[in-house]
mmCIF file of C-alpha atoms in Angstrom:
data_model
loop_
_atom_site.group_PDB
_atom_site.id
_atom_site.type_symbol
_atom_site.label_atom_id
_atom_site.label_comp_id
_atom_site.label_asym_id
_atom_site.label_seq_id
_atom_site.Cartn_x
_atom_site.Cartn_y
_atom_site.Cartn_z
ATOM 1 C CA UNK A 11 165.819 105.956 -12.701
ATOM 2 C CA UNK A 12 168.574 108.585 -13.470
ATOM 3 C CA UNK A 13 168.093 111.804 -12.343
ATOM 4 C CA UNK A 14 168.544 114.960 -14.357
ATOM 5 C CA UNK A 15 171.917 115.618 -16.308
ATOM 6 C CA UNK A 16 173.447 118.631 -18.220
ATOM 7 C CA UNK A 17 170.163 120.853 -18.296
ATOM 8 C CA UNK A 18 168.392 118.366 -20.148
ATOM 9 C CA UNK A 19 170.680 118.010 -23.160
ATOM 10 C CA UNK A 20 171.805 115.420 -25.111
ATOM 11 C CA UNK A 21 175.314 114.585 -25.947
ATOM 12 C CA UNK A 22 176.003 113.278 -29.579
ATOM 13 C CA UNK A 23 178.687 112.531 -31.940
ATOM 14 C CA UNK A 24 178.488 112.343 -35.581
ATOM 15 C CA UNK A 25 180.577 109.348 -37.255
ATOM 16 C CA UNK A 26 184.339 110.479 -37.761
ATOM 17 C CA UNK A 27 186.166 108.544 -39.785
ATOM 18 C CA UNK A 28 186.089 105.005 -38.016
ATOM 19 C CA UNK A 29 185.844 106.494 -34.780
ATOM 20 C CA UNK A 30 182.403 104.902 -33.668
ATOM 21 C CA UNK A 31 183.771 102.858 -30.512
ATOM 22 C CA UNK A 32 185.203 106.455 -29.651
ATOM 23 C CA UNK A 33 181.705 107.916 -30.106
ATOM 24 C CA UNK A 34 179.814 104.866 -28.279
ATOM 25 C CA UNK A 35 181.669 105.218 -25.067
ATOM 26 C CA UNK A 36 181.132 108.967 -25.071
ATOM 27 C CA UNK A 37 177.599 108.632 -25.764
ATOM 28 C CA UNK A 38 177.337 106.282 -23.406
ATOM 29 C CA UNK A 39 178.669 108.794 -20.465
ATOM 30 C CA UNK A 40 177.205 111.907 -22.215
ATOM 31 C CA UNK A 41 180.110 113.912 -22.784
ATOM 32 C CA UNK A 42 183.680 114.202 -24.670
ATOM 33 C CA UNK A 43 185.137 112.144 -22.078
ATOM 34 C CA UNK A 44 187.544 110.301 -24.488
ATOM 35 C CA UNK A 45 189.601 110.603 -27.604
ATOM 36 C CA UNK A 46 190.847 108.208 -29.966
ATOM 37 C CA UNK A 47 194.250 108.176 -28.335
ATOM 38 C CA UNK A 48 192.426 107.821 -24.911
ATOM 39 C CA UNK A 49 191.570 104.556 -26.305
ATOM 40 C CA UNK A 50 194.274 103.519 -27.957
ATOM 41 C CA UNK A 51 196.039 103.958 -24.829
ATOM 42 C CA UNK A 52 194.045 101.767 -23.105
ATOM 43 C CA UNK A 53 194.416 99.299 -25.967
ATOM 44 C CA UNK A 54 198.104 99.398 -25.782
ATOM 45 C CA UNK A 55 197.879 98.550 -22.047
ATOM 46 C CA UNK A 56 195.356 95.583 -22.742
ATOM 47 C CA UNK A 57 197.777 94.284 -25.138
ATOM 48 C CA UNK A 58 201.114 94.578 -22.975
ATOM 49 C CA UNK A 59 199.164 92.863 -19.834
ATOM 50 C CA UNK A 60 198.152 89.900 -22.514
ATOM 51 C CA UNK A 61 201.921 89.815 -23.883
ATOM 52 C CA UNK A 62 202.797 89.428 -20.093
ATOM 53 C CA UNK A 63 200.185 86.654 -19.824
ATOM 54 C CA UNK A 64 201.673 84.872 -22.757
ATOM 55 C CA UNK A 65 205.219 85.057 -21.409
ATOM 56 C CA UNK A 66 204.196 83.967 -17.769
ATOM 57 C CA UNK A 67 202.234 80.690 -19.543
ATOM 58 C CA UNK A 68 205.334 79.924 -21.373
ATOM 59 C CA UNK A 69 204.200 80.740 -24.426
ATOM 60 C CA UNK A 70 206.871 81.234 -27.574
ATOM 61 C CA UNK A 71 207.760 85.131 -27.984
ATOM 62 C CA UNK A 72 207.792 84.430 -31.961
ATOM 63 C CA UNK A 73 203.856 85.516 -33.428
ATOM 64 C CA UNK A 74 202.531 86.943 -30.598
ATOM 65 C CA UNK A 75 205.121 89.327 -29.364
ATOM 66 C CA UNK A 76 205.503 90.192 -33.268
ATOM 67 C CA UNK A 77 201.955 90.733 -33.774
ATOM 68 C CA UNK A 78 200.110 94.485 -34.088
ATOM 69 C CA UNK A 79 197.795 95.139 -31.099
ATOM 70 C CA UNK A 80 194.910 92.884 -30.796
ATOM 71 C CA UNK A 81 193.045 95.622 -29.227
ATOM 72 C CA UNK A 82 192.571 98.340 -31.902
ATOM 73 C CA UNK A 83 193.649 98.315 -36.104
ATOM 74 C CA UNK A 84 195.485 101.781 -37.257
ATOM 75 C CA UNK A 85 192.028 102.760 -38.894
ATOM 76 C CA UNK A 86 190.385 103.099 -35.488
ATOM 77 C CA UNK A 87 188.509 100.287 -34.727
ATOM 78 C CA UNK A 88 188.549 98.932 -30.693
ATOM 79 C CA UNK A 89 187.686 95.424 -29.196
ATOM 80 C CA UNK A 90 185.070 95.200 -26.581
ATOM 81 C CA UNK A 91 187.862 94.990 -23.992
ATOM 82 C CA UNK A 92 188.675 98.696 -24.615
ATOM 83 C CA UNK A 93 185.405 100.334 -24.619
ATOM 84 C CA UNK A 94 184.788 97.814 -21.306
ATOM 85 C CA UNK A 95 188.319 98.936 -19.751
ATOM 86 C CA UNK A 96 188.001 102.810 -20.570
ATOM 87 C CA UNK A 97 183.806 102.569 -18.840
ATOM 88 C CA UNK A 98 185.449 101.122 -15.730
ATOM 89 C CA UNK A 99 187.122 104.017 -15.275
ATOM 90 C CA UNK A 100 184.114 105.512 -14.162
ATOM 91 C CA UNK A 101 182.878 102.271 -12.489
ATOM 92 C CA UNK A 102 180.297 101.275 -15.356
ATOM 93 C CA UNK A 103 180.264 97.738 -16.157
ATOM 94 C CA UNK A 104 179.494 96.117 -19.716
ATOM 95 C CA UNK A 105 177.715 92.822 -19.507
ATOM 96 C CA UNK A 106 176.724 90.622 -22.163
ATOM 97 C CA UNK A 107 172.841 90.799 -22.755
ATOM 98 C CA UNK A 108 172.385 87.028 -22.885
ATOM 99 C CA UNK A 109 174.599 86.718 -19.651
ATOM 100 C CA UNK A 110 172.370 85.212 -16.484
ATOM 101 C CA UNK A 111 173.600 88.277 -15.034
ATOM 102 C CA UNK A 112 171.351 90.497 -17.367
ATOM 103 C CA UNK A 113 168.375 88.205 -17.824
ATOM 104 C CA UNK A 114 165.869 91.177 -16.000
ATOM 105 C CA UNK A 115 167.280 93.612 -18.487
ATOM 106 C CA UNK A 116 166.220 91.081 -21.237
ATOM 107 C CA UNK A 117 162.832 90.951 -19.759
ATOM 108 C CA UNK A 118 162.339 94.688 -18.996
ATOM 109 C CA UNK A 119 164.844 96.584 -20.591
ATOM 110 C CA UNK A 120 163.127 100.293 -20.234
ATOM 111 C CA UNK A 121 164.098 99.459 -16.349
ATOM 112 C CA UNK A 122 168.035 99.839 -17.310
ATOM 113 C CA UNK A 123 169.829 103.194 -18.522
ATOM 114 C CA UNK A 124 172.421 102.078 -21.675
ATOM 115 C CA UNK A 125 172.706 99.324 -24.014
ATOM 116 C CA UNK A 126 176.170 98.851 -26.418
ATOM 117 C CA UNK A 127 175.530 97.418 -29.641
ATOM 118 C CA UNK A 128 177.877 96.227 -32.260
ATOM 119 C CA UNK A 129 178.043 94.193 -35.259
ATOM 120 C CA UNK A 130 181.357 93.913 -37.606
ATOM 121 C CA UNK A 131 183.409 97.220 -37.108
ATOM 122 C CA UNK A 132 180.157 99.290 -35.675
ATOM 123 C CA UNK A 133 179.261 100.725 -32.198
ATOM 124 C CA UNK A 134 176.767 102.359 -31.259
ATOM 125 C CA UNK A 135 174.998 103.168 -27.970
ATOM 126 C CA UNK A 136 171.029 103.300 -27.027
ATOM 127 C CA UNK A 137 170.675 105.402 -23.683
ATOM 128 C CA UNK A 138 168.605 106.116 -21.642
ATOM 129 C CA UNK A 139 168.804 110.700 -20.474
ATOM 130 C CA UNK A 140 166.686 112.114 -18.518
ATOM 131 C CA UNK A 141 163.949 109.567 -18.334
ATOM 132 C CA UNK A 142 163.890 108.990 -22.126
ATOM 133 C CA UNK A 143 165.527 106.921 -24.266
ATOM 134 C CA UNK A 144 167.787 107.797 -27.617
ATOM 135 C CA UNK A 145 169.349 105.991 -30.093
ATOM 136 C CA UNK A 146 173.176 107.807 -30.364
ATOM 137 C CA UNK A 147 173.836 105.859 -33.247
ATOM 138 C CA UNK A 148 176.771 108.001 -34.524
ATOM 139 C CA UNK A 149 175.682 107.492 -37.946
ATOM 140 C CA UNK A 150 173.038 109.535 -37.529
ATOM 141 C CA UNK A 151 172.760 113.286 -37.458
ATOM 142 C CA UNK A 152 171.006 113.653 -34.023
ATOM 143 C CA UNK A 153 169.950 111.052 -31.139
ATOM 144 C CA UNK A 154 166.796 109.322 -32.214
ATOM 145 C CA UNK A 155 163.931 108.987 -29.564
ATOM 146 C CA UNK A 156 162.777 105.310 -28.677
ATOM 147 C CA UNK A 157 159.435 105.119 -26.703
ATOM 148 C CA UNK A 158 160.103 102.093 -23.651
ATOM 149 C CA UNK A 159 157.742 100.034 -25.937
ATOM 150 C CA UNK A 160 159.795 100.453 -28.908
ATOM 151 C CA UNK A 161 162.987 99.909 -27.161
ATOM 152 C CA UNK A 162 162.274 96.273 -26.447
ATOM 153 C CA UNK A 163 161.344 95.422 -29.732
ATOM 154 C CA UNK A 164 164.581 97.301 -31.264
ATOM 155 C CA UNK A 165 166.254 95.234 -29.045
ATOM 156 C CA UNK A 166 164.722 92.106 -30.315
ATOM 157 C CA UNK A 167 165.719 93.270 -33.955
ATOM 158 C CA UNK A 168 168.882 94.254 -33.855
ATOM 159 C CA UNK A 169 169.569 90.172 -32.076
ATOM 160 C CA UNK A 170 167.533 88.773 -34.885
ATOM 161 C CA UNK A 171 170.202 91.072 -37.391
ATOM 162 C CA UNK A 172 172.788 89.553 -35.511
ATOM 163 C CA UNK A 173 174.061 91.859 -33.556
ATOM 164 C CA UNK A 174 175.539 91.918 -30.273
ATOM 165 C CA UNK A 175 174.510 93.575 -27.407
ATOM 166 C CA UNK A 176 175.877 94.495 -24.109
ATOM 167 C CA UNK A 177 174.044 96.336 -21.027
ATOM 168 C CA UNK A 178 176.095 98.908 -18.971
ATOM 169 C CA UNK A 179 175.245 99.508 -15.140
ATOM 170 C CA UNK A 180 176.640 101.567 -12.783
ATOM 171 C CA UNK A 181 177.116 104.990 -11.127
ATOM 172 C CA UNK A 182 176.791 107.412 -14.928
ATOM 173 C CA UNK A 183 178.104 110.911 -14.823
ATOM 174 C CA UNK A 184 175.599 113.142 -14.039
ATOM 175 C CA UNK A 185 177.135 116.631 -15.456
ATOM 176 C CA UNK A 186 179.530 116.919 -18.062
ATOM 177 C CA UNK A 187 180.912 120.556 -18.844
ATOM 178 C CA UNK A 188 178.849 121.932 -21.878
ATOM 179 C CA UNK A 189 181.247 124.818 -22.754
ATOM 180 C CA UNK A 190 182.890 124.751 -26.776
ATOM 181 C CA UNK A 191 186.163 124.007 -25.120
ATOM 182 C CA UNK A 192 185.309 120.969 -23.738
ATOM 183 C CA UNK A 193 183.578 119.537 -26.701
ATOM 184 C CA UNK A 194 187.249 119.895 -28.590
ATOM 185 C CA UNK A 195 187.123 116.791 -30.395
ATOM 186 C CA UNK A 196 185.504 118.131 -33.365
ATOM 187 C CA UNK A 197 182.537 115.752 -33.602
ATOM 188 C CA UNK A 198 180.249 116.448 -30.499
ATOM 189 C CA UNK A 199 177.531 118.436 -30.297
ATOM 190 C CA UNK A 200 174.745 119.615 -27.516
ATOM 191 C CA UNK A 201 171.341 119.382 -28.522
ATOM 192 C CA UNK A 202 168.215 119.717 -26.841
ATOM 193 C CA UNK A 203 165.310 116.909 -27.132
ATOM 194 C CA UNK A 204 163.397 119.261 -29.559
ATOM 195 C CA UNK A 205 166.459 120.320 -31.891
ATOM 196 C CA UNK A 206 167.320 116.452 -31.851
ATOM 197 C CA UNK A 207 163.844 115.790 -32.829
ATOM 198 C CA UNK A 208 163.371 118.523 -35.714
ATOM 199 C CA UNK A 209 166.946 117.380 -37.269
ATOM 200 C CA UNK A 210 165.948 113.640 -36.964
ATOM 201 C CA UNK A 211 162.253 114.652 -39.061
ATOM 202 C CA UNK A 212 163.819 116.978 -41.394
ATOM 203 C CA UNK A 213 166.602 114.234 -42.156
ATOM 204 C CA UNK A 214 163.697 111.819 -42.295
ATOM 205 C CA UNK A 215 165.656 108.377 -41.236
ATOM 206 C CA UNK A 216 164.473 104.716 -41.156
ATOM 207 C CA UNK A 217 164.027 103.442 -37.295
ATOM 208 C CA UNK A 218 164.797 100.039 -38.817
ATOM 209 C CA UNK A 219 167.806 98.107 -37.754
ATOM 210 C CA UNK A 220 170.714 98.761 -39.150
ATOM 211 C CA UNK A 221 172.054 95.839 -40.843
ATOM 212 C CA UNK A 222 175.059 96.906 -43.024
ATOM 213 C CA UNK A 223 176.640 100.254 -42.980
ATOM 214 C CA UNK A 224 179.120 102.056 -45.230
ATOM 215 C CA UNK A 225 180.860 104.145 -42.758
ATOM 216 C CA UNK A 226 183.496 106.206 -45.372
ATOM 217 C CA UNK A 227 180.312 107.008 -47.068
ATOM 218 C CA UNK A 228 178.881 109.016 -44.175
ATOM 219 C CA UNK A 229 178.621 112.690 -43.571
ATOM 220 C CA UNK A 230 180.224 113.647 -47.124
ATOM 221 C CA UNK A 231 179.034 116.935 -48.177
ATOM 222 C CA UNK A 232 176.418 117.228 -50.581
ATOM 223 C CA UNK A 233 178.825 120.081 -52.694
ATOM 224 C CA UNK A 234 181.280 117.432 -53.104
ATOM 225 C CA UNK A 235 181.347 114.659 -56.050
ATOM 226 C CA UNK A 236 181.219 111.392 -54.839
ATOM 227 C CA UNK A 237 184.855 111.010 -56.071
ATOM 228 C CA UNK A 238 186.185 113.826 -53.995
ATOM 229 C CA UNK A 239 184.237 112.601 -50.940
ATOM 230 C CA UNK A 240 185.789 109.723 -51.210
ATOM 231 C CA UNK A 241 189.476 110.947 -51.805
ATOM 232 C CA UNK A 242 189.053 112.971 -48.600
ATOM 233 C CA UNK A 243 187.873 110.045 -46.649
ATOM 234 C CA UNK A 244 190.692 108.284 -47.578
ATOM 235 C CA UNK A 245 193.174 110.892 -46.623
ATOM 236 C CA UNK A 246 191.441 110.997 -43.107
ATOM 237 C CA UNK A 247 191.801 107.575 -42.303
ATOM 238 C CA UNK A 248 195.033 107.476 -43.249
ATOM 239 C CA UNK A 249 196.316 110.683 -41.119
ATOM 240 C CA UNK A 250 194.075 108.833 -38.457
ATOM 241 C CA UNK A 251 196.366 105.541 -39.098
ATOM 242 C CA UNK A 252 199.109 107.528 -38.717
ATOM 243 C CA UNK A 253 198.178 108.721 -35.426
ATOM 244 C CA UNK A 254 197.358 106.113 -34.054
ATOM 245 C CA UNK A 255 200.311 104.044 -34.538
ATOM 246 C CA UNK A 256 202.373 107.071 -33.143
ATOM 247 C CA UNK A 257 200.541 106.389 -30.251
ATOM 248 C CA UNK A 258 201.204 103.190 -30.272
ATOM 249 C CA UNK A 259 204.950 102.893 -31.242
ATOM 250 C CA UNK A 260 206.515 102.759 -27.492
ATOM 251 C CA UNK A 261 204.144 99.981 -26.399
ATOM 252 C CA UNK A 262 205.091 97.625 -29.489
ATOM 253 C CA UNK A 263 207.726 95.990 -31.205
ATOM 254 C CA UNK A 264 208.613 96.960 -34.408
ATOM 255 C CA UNK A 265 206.239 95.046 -36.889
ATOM 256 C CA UNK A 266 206.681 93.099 -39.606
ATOM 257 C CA UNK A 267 205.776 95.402 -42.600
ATOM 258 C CA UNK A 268 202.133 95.009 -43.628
ATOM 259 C CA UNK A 269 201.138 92.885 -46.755
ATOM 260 C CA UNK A 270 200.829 94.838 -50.105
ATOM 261 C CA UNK A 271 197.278 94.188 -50.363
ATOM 262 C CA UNK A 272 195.658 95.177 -46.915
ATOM 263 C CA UNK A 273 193.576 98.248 -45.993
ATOM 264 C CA UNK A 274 191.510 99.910 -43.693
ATOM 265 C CA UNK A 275 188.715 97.340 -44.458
ATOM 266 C CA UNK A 276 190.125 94.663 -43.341
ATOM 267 C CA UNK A 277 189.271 95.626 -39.576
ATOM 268 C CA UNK A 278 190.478 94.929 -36.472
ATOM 269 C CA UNK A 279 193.953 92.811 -36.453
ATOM 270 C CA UNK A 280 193.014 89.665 -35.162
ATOM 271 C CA UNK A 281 194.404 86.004 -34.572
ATOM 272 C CA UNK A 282 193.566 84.079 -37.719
ATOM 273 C CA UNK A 283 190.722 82.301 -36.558
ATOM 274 C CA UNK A 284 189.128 85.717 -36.181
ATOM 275 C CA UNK A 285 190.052 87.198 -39.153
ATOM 276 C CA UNK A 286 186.643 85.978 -41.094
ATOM 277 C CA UNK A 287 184.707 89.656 -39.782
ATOM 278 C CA UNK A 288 183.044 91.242 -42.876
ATOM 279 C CA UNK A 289 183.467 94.929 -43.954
ATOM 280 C CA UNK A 290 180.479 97.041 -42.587
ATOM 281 C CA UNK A 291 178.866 98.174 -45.875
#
């Protein structure tokens, strides 16, 4: 079991724009650890190494080398190789749940300390602090307490939903600087076990899986039309798009301009055979 971290408090992020990958990870290692263009750095690398690949195999420079990053889209959404990649850095491996290498965390998961789950364009973490586990489900205000009987059976839901599940092991940070310059990115917050358990009752969520979820649609405030919510949604993502590819622009060729009819809901760029995933609703 995990010993004591950061006085006791929990480390959570509310949902930023498309940013939930972003707040998995740091959920995961209980602190502001990473930024979007932390990740999209990491993404860049993943897709200049599989470029390389390509070229070494004798593969034709034409699609591929043309193609946007495989890794992340311009609204913010990562591939399981980038949340993997940036959690090695602090030598935490992500295994698939159903791998033979996980089958005792199928069996007993209370024994582990974090689960990554993800269906569509949605992360979100379950983690285990202090000897308790939390839901850090970014769409939520606060971390949600799971009792170790409850956790197993959440578990079992969320596979029957259809989503996918991965189980991180290794050596987890154990202290994370709590002061408001660390926690710069806008979107993380310290809260004790009570104050996470007084916002969770007096926001009075569902513990049921999540099974679709519209992400532009969360945290709007309740002084704001629907309408204007909305507009100001959009004009985050797209000053997050806009980023993003800036961070992006020395790692990649110049691509081909973007058909008139896509968006931010079409997800992650993928090859075409993977281009079938659904918008989160």
């Amino acid at each position: 079991m995990e010993g004591a971290s950061n006085g006791g408090m929990l480390y959570h992020e509310v949902q930023e724009s498309k940013l939930c990958a972003v707040h998995c990870v740091n959920t995961v290692l209980q602190g502001p650890f990473f930024s979007e263009f932390d990740l999209a750095a990491v993404a860049s690398d993943l897709d200049s190494k599989e470029r390389q690949v390509m070229i070494q195999g004798g593969a034709s420079s034409g699609d591929f080398l043309s193609a946007e990053s495989h890794n992340v889209s311009l609204d913010g959404d990562f591939s399981i190789q980038v949340l993997q990649k940036a959690l090695e850095v602090w030598d935490l491996q992500v295994i698939p749940l159903d791998s033979p290498v996980a089958e005792h965390a199928q069996v007993d998961p209370e024994l582990e300390n974090a689960f990554i789950c993800h269906l569509q364009d949605h992360w979100f973490c379950i983690r285990k602090v202090n000897g308790e586990w939390y839901n850090f489900d970014s769409l939520y205000a606060a971390p949600q307490h799971l009792s170790k009987f409850y956790l197993s059976a959440y578990l079992d839901s969320l596979k029957g939903f259809g989503w996918s599940i991965f189980l991180v092991r290794g050596n987890f940070p154990k202290e994370c600087p709590m002061s408001s310059s660390e926690a710069s990115n806008g979107y993380g917050q310290w809260l004790s076990p009570e104050d996470a358990e007084r916002i969770t009752k007096s926001c009075n969520p569902t513990l049921a899986p999540p099974q679709s979820i519209n992400q532009s649609q969360q945290q709007s405030d309740p002084f704001l039309s629907s309408r204007e919510s909305e507009m100001i949604s959009e004009m985050e993502d797209e000053d997050l798009k806009a980023a993003i590819a800036a961070s992006l622009i020395d790692s990649f060729p110049t691509p081909a301009p973007a058909p008139a009819t896509a968006t931010a809901e079409t997800g992650t760029p993928q090859n075409e055979d993977q281009n079938s995933k659904e918008e989160i609703q």
